[in-house]
Tab-separated table of C-alpha atoms in Angstrom:
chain	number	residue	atom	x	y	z
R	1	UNK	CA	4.905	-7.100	40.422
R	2	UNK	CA	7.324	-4.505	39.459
R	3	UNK	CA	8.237	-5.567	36.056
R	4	UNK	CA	10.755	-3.124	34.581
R	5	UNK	CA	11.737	-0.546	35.836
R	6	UNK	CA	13.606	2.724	34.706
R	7	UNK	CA	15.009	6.005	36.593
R	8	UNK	CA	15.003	8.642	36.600
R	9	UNK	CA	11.766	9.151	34.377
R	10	UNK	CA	12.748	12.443	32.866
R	11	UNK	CA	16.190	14.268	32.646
R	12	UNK	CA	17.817	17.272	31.317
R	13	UNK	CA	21.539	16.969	30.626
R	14	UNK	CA	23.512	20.261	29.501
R	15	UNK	CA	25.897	19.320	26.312
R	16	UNK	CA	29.368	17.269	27.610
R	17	UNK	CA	27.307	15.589	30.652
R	18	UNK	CA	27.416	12.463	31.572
R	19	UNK	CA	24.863	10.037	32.809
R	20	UNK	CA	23.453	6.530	33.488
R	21	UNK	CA	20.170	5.162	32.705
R	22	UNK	CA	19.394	2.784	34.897
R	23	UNK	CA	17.142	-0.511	34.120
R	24	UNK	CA	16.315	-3.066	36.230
R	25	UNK	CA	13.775	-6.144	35.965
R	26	UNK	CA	12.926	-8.692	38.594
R	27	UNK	CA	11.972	-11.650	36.689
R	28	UNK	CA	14.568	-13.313	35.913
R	29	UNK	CA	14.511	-12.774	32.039
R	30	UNK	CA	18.281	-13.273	30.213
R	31	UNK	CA	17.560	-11.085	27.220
R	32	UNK	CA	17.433	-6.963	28.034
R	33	UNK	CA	17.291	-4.659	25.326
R	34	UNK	CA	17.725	-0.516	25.294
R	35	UNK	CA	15.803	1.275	22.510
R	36	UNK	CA	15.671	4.767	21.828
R	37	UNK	CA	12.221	6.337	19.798
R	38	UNK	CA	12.759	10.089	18.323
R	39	UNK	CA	9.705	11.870	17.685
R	40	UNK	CA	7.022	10.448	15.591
R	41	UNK	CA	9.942	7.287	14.844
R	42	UNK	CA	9.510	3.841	15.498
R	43	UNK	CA	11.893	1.922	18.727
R	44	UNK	CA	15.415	1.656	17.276
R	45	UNK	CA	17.793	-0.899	18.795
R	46	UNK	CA	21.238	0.908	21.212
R	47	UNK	CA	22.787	-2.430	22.634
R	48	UNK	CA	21.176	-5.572	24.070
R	49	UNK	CA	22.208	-8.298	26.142
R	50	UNK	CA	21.699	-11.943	26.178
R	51	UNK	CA	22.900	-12.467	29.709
R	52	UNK	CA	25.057	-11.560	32.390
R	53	UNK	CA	28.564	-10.268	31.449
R	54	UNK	CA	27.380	-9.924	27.577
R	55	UNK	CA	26.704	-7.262	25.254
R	56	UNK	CA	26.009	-7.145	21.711
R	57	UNK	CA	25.658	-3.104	19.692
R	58	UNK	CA	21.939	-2.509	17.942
R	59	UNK	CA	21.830	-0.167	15.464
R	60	UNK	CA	22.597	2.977	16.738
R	61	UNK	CA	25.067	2.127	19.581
R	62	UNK	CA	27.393	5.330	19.092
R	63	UNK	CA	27.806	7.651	22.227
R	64	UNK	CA	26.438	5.000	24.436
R	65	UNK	CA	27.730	2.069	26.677
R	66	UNK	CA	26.027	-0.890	28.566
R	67	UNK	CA	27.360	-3.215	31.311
R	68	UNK	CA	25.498	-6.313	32.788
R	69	UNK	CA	27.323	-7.319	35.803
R	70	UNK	CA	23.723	-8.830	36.927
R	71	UNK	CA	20.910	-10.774	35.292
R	72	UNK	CA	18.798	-7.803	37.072
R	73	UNK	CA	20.505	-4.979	35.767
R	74	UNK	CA	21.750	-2.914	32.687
R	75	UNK	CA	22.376	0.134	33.089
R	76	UNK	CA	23.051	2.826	29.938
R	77	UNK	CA	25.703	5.267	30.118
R	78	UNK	CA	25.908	8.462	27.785
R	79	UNK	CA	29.290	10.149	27.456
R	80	UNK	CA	29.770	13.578	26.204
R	81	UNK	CA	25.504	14.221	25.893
R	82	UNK	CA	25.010	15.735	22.504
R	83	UNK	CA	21.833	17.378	21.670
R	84	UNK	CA	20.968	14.373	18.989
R	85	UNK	CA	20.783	12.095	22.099
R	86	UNK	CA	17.644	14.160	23.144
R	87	UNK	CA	15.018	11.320	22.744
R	88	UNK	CA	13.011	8.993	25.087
R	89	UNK	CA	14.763	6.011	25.990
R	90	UNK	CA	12.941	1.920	26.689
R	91	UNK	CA	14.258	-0.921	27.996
R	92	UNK	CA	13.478	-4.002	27.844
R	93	UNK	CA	13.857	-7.418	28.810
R	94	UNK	CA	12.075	-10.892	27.646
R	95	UNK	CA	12.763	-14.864	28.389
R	96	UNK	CA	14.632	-17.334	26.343
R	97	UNK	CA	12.223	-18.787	24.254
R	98	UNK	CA	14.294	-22.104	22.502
R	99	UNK	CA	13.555	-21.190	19.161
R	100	UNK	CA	10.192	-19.800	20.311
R	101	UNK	CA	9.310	-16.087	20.753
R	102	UNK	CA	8.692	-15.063	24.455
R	103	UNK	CA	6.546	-11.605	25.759
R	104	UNK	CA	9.165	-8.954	26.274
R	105	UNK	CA	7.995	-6.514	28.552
R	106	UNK	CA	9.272	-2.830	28.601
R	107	UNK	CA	9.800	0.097	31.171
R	108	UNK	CA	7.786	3.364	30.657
R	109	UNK	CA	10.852	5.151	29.770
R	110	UNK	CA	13.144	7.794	30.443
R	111	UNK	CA	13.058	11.033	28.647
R	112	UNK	CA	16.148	12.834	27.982
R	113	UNK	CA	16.652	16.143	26.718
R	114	UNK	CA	20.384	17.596	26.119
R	115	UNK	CA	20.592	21.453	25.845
E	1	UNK	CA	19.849	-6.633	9.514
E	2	UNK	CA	15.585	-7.371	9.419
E	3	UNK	CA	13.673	-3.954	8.413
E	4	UNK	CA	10.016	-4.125	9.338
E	5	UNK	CA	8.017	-1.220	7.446
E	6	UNK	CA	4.171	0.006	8.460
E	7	UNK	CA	1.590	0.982	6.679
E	8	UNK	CA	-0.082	3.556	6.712
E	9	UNK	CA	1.987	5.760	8.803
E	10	UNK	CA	-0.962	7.291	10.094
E	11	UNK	CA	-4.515	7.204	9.769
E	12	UNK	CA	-7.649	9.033	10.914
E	13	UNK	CA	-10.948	7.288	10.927
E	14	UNK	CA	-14.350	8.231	12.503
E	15	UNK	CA	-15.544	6.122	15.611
E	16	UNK	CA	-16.950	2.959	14.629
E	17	UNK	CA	-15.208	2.392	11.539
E	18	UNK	CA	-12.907	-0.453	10.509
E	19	UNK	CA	-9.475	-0.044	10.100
E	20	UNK	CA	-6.431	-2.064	8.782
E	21	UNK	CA	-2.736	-1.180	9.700
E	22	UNK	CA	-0.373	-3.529	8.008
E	23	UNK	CA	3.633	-4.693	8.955
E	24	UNK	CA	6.296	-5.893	6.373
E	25	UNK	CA	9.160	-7.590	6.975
E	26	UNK	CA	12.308	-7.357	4.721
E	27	UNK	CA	13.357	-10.540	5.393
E	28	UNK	CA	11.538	-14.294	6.467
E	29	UNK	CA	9.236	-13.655	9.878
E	30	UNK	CA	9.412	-16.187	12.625
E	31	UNK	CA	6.906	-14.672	14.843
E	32	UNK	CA	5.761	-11.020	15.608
E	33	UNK	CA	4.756	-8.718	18.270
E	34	UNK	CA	2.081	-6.006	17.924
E	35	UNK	CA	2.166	-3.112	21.018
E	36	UNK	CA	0.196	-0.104	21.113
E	37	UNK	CA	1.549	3.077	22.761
E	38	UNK	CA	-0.074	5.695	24.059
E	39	UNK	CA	1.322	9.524	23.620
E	40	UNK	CA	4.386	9.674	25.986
E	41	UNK	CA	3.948	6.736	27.632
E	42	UNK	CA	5.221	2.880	27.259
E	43	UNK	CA	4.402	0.493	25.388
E	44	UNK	CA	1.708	-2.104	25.803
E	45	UNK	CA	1.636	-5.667	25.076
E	46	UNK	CA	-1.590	-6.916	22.357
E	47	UNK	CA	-0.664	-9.737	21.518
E	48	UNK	CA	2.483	-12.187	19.827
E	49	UNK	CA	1.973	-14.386	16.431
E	50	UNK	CA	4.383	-17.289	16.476
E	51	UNK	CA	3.705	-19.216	13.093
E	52	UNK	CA	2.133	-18.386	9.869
E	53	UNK	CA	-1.190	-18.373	9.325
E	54	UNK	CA	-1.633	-17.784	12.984
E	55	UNK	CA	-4.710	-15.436	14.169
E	56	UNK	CA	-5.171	-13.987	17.575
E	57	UNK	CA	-8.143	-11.660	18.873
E	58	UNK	CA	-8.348	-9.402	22.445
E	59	UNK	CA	-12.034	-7.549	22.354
E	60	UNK	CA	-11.795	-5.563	18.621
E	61	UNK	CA	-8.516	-5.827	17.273
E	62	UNK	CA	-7.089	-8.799	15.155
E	63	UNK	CA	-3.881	-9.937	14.046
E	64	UNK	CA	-2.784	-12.282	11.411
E	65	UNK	CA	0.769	-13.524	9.955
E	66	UNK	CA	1.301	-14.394	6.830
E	67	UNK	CA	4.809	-16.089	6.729
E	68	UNK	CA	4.774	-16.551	2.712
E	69	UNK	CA	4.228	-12.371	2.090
E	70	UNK	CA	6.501	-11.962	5.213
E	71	UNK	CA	3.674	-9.522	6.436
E	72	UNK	CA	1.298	-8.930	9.757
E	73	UNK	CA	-1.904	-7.575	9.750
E	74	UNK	CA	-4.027	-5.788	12.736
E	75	UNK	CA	-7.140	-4.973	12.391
E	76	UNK	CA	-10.105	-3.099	14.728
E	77	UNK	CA	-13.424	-3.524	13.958
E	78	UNK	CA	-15.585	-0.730	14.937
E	79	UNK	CA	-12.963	1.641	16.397
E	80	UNK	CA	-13.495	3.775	19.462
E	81	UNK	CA	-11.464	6.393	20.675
E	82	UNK	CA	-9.651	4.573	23.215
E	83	UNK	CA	-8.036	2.597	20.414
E	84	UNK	CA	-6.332	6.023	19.614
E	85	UNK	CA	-2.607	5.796	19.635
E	86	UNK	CA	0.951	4.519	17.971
E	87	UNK	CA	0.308	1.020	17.089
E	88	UNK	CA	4.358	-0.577	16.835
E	89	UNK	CA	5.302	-3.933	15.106
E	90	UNK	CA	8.206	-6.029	16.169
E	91	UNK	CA	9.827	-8.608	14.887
E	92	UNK	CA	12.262	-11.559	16.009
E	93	UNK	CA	15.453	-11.468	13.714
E	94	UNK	CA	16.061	-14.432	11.749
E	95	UNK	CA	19.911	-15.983	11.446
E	96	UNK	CA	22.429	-15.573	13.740
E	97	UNK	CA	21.111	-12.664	15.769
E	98	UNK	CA	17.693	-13.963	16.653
E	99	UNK	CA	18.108	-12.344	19.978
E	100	UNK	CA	17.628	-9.161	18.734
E	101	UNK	CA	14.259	-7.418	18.246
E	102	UNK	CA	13.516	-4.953	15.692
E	103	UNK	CA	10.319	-2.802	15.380
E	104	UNK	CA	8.638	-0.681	12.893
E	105	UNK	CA	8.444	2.772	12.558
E	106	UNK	CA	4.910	3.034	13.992
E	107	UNK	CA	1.601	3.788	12.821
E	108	UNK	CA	-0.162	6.717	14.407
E	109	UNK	CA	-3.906	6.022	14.785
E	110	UNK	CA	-6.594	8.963	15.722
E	111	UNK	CA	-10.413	8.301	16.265
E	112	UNK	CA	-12.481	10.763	16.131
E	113	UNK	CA	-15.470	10.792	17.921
């Protein structure tokens, strides 16, 4: 079972780079979900999505962009790297629960530093 | 938006001792996640609360909600150093964007042998 799964693991981007994060799952979950966790911080929310063809910002979405054109994918996109982007990046993807909460599962991240 | 805050934000304790690492939630909690993560690596499921007063177990640790203090507890009896690591909290939000999960700072746990 492959789960979630993120590329490239690590990357170093040089300041004004641009890049995609890619993240896909293969079990069928609607809800995905990119995080970002700084040193010795807690997961804070970028953008999630609740389905195919929508997006919703967390709380930190500035710099970045998302697109679901797929229930399997969602793929992050940096503009312009700065060097405050330099952090490890999860995503994430989980069921509709009805009301209920459902297991959300996460990738084992990509680490990104910009110099 | 729901803040959830930890505490303690990090703890040392020698093996075998009991420890307590405790999740807040600014606003009402309609189910919670505990993960643990391991230096550099992802995140790992322990286990989901869905309704107050609910308590769940897997080998030493322990979790309880308490909907009415809007607070999750975790607790390992008799530690080992393979229960070293970041131990997360996360949260369902309540309102109109319950599809979004939120998750606490962290608490940063070190056994020593």
């Amino acid at each position: 079972n492959a789960g979630v799964t993120q590329t490239p693991k690590f990357r170093i981007l040089k300041i004004g780079q641009s890049m995609t994060l890619q993240c896909t799952q293969d079990m069928n979950h609607n809800y995905m979900y990119w995080y970002r966790q700084d040193p010795g911080m807690g997961l804070k929310l970028i953008y999630y999505s609740v389905g195919a063809g929508i997006t919703d910002k967390g709380e930190v979405p500035n710099g970045y962009n998302v697109s679901r054109s797929t229930t399997e994918d969602f793929p992050l996109r940096l503009e312009l790297a700065a060097p405050s982007q330099t952090s490890v990046y999860f995503c994430a993807s989980r069921p509709p629960g009805q009301g209920i909460m459902t297991e959300a599962f996460f990738g084992q991240g990509t680490r990104l530093t910009v110099v | 938006s729901q803040e959830l805050e930890q505490s303690p934000q990090s703890l040392i304790v020698q093996e075998g001792k009991n420890l307590t690492i405790n999740c807040t939630s600014s606003k009402t909690l309609y189910g919670l996640y505990w993960y643990k993560q391991k230096y550099g690596e992802g995140l790992i499921f322990l286990m989901m609360l869905q309704k107050g007063g609910e308590e769940k177990s897997h080998e030493k640790i322990t979790a309880k909600l308490d909907e009415k203090k809007q607070q999750s507890s975790l607790h390992i009896t008799a530690s080992q150093p393979s229960h070293a690591g970041i131990y997360l909290c996360g949260a369902k939000n309540s309102g109109g964007s319950n599809y979004k999960l939120t998750f606490g700072k962290g608490t940063l746990l070190t056994v020593n042998p």
